[in-house]
Coordinates of C-alpha atoms in Angstrom, one line a residue:
X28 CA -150.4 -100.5 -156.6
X29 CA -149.1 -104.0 -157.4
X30 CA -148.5 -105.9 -160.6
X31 CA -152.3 -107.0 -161.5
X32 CA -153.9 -103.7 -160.2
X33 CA -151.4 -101.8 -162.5
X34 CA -152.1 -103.7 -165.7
X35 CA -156.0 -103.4 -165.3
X36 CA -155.7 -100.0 -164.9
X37 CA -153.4 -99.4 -167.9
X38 CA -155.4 -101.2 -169.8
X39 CA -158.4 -99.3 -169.0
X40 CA -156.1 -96.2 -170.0
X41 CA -155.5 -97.7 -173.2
X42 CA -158.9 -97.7 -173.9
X43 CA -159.7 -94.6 -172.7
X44 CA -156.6 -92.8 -174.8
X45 CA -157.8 -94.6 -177.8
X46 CA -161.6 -93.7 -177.6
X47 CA -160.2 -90.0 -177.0
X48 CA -157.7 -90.0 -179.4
X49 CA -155.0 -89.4 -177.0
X50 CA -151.5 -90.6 -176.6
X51 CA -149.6 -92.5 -173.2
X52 CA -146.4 -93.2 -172.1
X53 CA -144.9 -96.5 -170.1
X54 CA -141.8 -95.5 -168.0
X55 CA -140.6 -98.7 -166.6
X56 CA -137.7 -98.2 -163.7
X57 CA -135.3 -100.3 -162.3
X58 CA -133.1 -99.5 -159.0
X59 CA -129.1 -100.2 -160.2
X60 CA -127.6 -102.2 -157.9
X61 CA -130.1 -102.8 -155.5
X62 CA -129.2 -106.2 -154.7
X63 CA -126.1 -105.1 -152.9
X64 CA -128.4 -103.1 -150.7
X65 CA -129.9 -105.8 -149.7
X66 CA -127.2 -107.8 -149.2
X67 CA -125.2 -105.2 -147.7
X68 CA -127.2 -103.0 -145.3
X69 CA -129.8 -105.6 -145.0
X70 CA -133.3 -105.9 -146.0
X71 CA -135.3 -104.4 -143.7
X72 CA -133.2 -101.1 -145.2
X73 CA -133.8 -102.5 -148.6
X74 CA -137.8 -102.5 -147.8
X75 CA -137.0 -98.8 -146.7
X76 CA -135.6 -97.8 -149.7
X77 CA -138.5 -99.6 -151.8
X78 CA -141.2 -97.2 -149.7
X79 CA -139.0 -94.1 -150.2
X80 CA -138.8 -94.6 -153.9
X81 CA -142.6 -95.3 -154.1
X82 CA -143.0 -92.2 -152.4
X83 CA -141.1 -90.0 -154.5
X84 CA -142.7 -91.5 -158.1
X85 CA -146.1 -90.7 -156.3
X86 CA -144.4 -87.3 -155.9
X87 CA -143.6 -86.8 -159.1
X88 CA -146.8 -87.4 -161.3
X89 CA -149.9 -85.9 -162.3
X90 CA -153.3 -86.7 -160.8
X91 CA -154.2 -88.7 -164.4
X92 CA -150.8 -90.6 -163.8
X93 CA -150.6 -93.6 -162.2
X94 CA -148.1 -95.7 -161.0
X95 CA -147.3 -99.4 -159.6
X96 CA -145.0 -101.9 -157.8
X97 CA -144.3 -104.5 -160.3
X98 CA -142.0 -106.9 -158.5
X99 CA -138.5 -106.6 -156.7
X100 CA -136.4 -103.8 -157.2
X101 CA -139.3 -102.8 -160.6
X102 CA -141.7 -99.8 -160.9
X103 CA -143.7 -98.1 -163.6
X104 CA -145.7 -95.2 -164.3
X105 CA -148.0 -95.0 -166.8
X106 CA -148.4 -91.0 -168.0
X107 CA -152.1 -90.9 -168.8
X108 CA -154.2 -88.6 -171.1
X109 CA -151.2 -86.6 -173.4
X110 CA -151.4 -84.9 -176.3
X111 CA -148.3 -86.1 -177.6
X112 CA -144.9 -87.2 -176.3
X113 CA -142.9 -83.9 -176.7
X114 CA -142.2 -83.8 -173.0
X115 CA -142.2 -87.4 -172.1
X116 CA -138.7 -87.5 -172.0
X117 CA -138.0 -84.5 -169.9
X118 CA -140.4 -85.9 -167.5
X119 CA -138.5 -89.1 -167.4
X120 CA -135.3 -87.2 -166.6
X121 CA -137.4 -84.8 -164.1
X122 CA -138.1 -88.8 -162.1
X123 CA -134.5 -89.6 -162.4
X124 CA -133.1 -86.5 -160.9
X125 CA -136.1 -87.0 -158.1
X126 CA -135.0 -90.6 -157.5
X127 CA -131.1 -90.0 -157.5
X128 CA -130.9 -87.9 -154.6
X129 CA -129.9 -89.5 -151.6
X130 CA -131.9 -91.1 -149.7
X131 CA -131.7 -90.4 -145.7
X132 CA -131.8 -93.9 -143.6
X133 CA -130.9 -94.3 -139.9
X134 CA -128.5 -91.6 -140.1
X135 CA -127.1 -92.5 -143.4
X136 CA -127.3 -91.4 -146.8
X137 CA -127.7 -93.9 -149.5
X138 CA -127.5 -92.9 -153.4
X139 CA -129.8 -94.8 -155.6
X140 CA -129.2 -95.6 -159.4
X141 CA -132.0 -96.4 -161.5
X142 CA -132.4 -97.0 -165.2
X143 CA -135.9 -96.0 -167.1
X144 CA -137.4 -97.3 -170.0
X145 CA -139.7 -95.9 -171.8
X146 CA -142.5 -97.0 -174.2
X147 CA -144.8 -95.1 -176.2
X148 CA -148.5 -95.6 -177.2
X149 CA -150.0 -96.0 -179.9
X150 CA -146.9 -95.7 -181.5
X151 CA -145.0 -98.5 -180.2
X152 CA -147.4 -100.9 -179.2
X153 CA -151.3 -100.9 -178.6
X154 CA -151.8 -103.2 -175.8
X155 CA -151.0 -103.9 -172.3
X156 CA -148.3 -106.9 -172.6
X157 CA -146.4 -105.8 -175.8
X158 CA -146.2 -102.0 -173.8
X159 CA -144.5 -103.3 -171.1
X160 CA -142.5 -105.7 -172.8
X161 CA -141.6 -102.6 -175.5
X162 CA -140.3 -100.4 -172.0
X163 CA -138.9 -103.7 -170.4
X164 CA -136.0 -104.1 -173.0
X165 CA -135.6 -100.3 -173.2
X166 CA -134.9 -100.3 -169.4
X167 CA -132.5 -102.9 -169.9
X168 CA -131.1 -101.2 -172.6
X169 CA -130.4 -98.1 -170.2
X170 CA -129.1 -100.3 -167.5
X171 CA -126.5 -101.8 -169.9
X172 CA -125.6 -98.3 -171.7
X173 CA -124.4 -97.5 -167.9
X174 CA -127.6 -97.7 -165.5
X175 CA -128.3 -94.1 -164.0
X176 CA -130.3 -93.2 -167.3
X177 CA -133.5 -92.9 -169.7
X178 CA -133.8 -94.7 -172.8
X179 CA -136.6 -94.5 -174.8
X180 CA -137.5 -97.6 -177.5
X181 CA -137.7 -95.9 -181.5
X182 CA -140.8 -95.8 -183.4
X183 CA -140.0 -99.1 -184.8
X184 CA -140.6 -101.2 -182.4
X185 CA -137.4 -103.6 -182.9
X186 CA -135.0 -100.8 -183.3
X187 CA -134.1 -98.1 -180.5
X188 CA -132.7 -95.2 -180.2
X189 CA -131.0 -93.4 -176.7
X190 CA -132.1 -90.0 -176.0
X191 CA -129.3 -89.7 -173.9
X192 CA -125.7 -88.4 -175.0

């Protein structure tokens, strides 16, 4: 799903979660140090990796989930229809671990960093732009901790806290 596909459907989730009183989460990833794949192996490998990594999020999510292609070396999944967030975090390392095994390309393997952010509604932010912008910064925040991680923004939306050790 690309960029414009992806925010009309969360959208439509964020309606749907707040007519039923339910809660979402926005994981937004990043692949570390993907440029020097491209620039290294080439990017017809680079495109390779990009499929493989769509592949496993698919993988990795619920029917109710939903996830897109936002640009580059960006993806996010939008967990859909939760009760609360209690295992929003687990499920963000449960992606990571997915993601960070090597991937298998014309007979080599190739490990993959990536760094999540991750943004929760209503809590955080109530609509579309400000969600993504809310996980944006907490993905960079997780690629500048040390990449290879999850890092959740805090309940007030300027200050965050890592759930990572």
């Amino acid at each position: 799903m690309n960029r414009r596909a992806f925010k009309q459907q969360l959208s439509h989730a964020l309606i749907k979660a707040k007519r039923s009183n339910m809660k979402l989460a926005l994981l937004f990833f990043d692949l570390d140090k993907f440029k020097e794949i491209n620039d290294t192996k080439g990017h017809e490998v680079g495109d390779l990796v990009l499929q493989e990594i769509a592949q496993r999020l698919k993988g990795s999510i619920r029917e109710s989930d939903f996830c897109g292609r936002l640009g580059g070396d960006e993806f996010v999944v939008c967990l859909d229809l939760l009760q609360d967030h209690s295992g929003v975090i687990n499920k963000a390392y449960q992606m990571l671990e997915k993601l960070q095994k090597p991937l298998q390309l014309n007979q080599e393997s190739l490990e993959i960093g990536v760094s999540i952010g991750v943004a929760l509604y209503p809590e955080q932010a109530t609509q579309v732009p400000e969600l993504l912008r809310i996980a944006d910064e907490a993905m960079y925040t997780a690629k500048h901790q040390s990449g290879n991680t999850v890092y959740c923004a805090h309940q007030d939306k300027h200050d965050h806290t890592s759930l990572v050790s």
